[in-house]
Short mmCIF file of C-alpha atoms in Angstrom, two decimals:
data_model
loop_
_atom_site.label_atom_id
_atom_site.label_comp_id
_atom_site.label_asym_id
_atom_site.label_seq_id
_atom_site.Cartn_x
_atom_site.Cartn_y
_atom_site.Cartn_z
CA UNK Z 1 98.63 86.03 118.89
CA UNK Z 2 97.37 89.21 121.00
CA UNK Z 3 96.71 92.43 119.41
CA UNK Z 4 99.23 94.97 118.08
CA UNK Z 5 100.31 98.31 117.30
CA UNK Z 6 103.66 99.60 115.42
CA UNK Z 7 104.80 102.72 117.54
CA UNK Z 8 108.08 103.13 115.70
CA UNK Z 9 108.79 102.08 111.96
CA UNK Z 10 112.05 101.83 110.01
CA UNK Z 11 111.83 101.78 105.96
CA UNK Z 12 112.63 98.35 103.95
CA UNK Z 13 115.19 99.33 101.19
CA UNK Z 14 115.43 97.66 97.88
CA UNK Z 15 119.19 96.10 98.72
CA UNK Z 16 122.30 96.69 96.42
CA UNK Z 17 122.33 92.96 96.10
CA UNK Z 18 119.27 92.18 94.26
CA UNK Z 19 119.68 94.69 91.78
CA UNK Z 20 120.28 93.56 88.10
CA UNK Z 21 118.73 89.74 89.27
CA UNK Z 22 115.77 87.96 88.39
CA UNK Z 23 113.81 89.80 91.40
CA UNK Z 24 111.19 91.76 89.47
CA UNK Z 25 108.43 90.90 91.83
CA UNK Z 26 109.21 89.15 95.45
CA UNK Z 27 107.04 88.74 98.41
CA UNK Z 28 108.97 88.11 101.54
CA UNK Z 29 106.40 86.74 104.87
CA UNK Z 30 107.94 88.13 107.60
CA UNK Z 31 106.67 86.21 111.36
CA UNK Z 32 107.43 89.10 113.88
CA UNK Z 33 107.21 87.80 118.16
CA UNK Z 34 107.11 90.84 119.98
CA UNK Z 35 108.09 91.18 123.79
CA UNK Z 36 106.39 93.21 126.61
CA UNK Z 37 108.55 95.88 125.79
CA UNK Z 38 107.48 96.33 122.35
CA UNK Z 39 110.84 95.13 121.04
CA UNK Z 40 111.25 92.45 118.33
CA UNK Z 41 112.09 89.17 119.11
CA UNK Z 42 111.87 86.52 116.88
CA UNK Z 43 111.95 86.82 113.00
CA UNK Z 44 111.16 84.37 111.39
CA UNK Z 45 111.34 85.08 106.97
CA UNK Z 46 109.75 82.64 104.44
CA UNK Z 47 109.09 82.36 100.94
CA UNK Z 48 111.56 84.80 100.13
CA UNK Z 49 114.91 85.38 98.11
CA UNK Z 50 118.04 84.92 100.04
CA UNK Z 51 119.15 88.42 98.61
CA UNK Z 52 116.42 90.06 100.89
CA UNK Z 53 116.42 88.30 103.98
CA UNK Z 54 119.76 89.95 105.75
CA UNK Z 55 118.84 93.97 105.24
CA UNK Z 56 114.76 92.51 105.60
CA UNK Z 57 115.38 91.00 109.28
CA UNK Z 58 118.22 94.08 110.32
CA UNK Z 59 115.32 96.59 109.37
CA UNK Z 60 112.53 94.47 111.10
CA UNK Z 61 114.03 94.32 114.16
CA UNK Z 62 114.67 98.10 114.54
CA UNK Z 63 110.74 98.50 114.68
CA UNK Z 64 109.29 98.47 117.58
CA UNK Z 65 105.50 98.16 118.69
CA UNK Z 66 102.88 99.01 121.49
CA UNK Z 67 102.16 95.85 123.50
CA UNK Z 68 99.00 94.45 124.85
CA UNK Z 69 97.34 94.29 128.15
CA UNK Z 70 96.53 91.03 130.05
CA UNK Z 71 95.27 92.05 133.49
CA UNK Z 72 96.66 95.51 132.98
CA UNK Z 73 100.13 93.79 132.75
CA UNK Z 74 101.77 94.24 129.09
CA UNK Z 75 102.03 90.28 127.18
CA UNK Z 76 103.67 89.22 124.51
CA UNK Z 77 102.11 89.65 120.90
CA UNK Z 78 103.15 89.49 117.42
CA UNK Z 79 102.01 89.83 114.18
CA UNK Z 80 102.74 88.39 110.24
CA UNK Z 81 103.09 91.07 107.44
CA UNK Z 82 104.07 91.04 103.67
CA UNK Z 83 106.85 92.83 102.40
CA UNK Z 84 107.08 93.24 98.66
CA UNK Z 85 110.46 93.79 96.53
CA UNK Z 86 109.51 95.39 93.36
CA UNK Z 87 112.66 95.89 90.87
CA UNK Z 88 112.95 98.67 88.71
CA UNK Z 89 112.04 97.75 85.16
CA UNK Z 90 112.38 100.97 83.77
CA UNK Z 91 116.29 101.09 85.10
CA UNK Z 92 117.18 97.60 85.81
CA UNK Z 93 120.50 98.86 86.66
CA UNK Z 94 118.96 101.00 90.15
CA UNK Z 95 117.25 99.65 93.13
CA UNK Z 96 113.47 99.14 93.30
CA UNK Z 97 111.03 99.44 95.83
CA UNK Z 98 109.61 97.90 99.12
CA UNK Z 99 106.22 97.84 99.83
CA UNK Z 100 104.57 96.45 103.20
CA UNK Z 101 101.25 95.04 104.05
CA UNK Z 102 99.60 93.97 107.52
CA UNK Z 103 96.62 91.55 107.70
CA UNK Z 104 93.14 92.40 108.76
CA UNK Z 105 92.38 94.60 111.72
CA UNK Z 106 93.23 92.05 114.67
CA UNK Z 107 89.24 93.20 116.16
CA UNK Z 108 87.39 92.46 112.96
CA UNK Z 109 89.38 89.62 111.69
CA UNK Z 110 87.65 88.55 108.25
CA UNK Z 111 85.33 91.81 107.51
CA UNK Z 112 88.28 93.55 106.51
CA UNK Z 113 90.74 92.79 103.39
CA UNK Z 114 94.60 93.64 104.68
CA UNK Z 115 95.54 97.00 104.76
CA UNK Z 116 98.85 98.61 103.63
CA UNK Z 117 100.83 100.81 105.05
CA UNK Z 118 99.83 104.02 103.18
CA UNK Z 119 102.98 106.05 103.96
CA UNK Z 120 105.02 103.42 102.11
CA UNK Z 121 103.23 103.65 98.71
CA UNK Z 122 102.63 106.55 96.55
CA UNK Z 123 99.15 108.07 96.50
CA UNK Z 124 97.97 108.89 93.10
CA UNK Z 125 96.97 112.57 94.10
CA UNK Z 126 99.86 114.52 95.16
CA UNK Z 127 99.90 117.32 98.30
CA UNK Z 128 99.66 120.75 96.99
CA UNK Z 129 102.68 122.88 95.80
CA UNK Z 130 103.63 125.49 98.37
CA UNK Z 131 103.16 128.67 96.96
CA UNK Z 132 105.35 130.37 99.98
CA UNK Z 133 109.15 130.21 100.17
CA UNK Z 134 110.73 127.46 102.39
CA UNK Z 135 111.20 127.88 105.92
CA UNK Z 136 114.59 126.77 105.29
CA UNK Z 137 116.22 124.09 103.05
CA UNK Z 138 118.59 120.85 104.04
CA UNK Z 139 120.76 118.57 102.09
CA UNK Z 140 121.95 115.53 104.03
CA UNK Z 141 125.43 114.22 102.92
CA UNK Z 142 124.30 111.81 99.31
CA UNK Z 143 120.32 112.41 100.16
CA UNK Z 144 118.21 114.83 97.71
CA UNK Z 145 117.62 118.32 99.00
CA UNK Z 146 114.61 119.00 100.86
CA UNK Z 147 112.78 121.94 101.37
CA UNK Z 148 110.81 122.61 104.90
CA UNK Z 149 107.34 124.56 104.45
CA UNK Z 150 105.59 123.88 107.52
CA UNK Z 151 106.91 122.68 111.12
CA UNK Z 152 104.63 121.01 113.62
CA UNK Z 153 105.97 120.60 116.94
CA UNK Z 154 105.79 117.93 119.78
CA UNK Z 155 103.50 118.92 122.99
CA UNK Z 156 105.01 116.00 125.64
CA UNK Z 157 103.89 116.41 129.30
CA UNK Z 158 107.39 118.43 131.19
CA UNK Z 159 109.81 116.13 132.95
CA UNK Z 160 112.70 116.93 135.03
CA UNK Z 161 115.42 116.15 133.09
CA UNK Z 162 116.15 116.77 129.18
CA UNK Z 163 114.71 114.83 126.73
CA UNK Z 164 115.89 114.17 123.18
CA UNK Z 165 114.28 112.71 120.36
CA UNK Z 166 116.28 112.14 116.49
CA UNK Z 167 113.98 111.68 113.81
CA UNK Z 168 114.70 110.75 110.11
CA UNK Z 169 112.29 112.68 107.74
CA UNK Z 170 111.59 111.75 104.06
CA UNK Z 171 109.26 112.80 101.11
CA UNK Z 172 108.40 111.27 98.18
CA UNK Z 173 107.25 112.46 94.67
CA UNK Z 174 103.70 113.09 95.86
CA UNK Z 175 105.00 114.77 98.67
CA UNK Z 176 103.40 112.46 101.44
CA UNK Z 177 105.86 112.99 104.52
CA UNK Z 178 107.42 109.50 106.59
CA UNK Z 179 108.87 110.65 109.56
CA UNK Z 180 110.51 107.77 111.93
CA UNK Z 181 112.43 107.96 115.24
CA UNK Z 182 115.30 106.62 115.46
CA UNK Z 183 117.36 107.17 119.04
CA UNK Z 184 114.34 108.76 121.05
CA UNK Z 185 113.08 109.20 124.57
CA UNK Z 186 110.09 106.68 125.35
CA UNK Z 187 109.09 109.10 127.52
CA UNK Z 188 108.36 111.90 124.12
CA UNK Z 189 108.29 109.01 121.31
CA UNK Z 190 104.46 109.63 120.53
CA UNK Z 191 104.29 113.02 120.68
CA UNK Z 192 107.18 113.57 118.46
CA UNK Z 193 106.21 110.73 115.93
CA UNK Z 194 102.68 112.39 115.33
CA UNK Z 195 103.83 116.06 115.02
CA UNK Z 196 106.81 115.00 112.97
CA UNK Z 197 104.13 113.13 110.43
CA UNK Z 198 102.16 116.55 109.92
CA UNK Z 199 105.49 118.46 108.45
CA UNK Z 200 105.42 120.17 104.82
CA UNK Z 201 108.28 118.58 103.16
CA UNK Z 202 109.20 119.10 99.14
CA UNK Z 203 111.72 117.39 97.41
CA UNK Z 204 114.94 119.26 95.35
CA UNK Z 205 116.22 117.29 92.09
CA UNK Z 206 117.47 113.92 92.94
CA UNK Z 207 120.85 113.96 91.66
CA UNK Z 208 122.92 110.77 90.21
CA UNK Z 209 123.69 108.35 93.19
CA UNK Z 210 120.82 109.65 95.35
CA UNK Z 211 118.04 107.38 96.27
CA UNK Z 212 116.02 109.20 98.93
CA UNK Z 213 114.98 112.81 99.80
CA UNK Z 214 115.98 112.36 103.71
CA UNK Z 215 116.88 114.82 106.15
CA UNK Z 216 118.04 113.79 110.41
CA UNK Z 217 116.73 116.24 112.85
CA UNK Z 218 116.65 116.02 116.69
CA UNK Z 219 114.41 117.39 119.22
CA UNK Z 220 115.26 118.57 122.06
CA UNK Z 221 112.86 119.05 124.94
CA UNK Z 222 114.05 121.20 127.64
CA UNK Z 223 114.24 120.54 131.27
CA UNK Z 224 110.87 121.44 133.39
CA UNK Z 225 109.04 122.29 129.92
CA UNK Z 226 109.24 125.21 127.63
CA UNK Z 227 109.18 125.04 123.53
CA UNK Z 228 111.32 122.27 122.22
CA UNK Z 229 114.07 122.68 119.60
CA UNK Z 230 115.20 121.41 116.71
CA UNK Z 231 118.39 120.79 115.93
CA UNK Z 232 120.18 120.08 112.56
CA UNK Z 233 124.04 119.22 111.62
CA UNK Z 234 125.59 122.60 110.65
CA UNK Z 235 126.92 120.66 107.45
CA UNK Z 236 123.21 119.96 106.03
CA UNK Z 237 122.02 123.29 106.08
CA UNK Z 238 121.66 125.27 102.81
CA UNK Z 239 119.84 128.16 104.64
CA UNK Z 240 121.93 130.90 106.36
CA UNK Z 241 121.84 130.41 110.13
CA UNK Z 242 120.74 133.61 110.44
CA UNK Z 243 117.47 133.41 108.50
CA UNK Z 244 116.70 130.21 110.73
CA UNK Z 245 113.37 129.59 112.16
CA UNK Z 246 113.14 130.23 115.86
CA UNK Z 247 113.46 127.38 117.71
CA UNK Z 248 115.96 125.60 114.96
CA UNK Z 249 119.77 125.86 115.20
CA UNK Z 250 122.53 124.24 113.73
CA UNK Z 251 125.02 121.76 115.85
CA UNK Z 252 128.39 119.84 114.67
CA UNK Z 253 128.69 116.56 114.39
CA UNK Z 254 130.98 114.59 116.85
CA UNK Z 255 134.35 112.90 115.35
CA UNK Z 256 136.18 110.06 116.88
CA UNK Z 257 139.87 111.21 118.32
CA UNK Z 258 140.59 107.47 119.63
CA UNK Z 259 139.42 104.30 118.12
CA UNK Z 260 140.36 101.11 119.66
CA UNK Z 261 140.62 97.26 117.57
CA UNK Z 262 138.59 94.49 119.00
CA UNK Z 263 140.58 92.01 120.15
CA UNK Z 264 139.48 88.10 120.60
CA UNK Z 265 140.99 86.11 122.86
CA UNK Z 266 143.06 82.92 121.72
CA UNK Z 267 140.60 80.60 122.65
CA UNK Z 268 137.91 81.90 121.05
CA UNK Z 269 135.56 79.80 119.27
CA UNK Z 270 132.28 80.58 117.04
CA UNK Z 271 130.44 79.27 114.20
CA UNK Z 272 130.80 82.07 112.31
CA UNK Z 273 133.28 81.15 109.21
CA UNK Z 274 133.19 84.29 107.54
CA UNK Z 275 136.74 86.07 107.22
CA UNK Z 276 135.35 89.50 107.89
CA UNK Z 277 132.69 89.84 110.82
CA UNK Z 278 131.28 93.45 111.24
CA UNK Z 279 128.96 94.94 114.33
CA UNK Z 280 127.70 98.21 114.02
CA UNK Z 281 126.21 99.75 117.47
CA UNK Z 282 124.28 103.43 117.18
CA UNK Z 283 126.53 105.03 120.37
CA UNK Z 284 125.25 108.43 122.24
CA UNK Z 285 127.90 110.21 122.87
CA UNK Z 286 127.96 112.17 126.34
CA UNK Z 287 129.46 115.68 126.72
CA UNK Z 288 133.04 114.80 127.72
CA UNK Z 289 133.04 112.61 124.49
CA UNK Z 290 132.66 109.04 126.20
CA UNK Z 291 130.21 105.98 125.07
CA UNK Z 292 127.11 106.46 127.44
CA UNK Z 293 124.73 103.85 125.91
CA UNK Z 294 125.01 101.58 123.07
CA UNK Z 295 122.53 99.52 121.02
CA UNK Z 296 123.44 96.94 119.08
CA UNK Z 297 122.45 96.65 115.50
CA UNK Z 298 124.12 93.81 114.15
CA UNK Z 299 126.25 91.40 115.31
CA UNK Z 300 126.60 87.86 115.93
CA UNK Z 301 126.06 87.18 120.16
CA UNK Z 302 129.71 85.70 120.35
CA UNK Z 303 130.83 88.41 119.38
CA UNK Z 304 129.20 91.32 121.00
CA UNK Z 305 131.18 91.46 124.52
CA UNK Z 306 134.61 91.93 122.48
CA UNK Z 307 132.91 94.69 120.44
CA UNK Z 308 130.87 96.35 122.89
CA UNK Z 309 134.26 96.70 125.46
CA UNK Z 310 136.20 98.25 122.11
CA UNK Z 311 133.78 100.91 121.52
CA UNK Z 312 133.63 101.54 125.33
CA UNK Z 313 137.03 102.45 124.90
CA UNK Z 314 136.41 104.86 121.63
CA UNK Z 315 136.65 108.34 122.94
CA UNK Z 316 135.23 111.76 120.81
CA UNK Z 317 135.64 115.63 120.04
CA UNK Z 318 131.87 115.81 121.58
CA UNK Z 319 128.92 117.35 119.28
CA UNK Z 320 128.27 121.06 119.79
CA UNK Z 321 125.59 123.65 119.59
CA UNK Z 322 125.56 127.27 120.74
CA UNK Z 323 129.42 126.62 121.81
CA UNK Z 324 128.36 124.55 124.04
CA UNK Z 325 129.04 120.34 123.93
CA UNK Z 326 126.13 118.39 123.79
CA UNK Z 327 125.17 114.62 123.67
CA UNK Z 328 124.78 113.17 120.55
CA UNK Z 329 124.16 109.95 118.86
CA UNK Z 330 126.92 108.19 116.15
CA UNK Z 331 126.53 104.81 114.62
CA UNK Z 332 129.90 103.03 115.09
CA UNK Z 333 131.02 99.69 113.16
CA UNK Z 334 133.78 97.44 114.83
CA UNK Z 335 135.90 95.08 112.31
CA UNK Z 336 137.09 91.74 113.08
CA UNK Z 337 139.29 89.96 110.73
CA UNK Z 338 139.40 86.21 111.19
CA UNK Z 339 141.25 85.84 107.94
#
């Protein structure tokens, strides 16, 4: 296989499943065929607990990598990591953690040992407390609070139209910072991915329930150039909006006012057996409320025409920031029961 790069990265979780079973140390090899686009193709998962494989292959295939050159044409490529399931022996009864590890640096093959993935695993020496106040503090829905020190921002080259990248920000204990895009721009990806990286983050107490100290932003790059913003859910915010940051303001989240069944027709066939099939799609949601693109995240190929044309259908009260309706991005999951 050709070389490789990983331009965008979503974290493995420990799933709900596995917790309480005899999982206290599983390696899962994960085969990963990447296309000229840098999306994932093939997965192929071996030596690995059935528990792990569903969430492990859903989570795979949202990363996405930088593809080589042949003849200054971008080729296909792929690459084999290890992902490791650790359970939590100290509370059996809470999920554990992943690990992941890639092999040896593709241009000196066997002079180098496989390398992890640093932001994934703890480092024993902690960042330094801030001695400053925060900048201003979030709390995201069932996430621990987090606490924003320092703010590096995203330098992309101008571009006619507006540009948008959401990010999903999290700390750990030692206060290392993983910052991953999630429903971004190609066109302001890198830039955003390396200045989101460099933020100060700290963690609040993790209350009962919470797993993560997570926080969803989205940058906003205007039109022609000029400073980006930053824009957060109004109902995350523990800061006054008046004590904001410049360039950070608050926006409302969007909320369905029509949602529409699937429907199968009679002759429908699959070999799907379960009695419940879901499909979740993450949905941007134009100004006027309306579906503009949707990406699938699951769902079985039979079914994906009779979900996608329901959620076509779906119509919402459209985000909003400054009084204003924006676009927006939702993640949308469409039921059918073959019961």
């Amino acid at each position: 296989m050709l070389d490789w790069d990983v331009r965008r990265m979503v974290f493995p979780e420990f799933p709900a499943a596995a917790v309480g079973k005899n999982t206290e140390r599983t390696q899962c090899e994960v085969k990963v065929d990447v296309a000229p686009s840098g999306v994932v193709g093939e997965v192929e998962i071996r030596d690995c607990d059935e528990v792990f494989r569903p969430d492990l292959e859903r989570t795979v295939r949202r990363w996405r990598f930088g593809s080589p050159q042949v003849d200054n044409v971008p080729s296909y490529s792929g690459v084999t990591v290890a992902v490791q399931f650790r359970a939590n022996v100290d509370h059996p009864d809470q999920p554990g953690e992943a690990r992941v590890a890639f092999p040896p640096d593709p241009d000196l093959g066997e002079r180098t040992v496989k390398r992890e993935d640093r932001s994934l695993i703890a480092d024993p020496t902690p960042e330094p407390m801030p001695t400053k106040p925060p900048l201003f503090v979030v709390n995201h829905k069932s996430y621990a609070e987090i606490r924003v020190h320092g703010m590096v921002w995203p330098e992309p080259p101008p571009a006619e139209a507006e540009r948008s990248c959401g990010v999903l920000f999290q700390v750990n204990s030692k206060r290392q910072v993983l910052a991953w895009p999630e429903t971004c721009d190609p066109g302001v990806l890198d830039a955003t991915s390396a200045a989101a990286q460099e933020w100060k983050l700290v963690h609040g107490k993790i209350e009962p329930g919470e797993r993560y100290a997570r926080f969803r932003g989205t940058f906003v790059f205007p039109a022609g150039g000029g400073h980006p913003l930053l824009r957060i859910p109004a109902e995350d915010l523990e800061t006054p909006i008046k004590d904001l940051p410049e360039f950070v303001e608050t926006y409302t989240l969007p909320h369905a006012i029509k949602t529409v069944p699937p429907r199968l027709p009679d002759a429908f066939a699959s070999e799907v057996l379960d009695d419940i099939v879901l499909c979740d799609y993450d949905v941007t949601v134009d100004r006027k409320g309306r579906p503009e693109t949707l990406q699938v995240r699951q769902c079985p190929g039979a079914y994906q025409p009779y979900a996608e044309k329901a959620v076509r259908a779906w119509r919402w009260a459209p985000a909003a920031a400054r009084g204003q309706a924006i676009a927006s991005q939702v993640t949308v999951r469409i039921r059918f029961d073959q019961g």
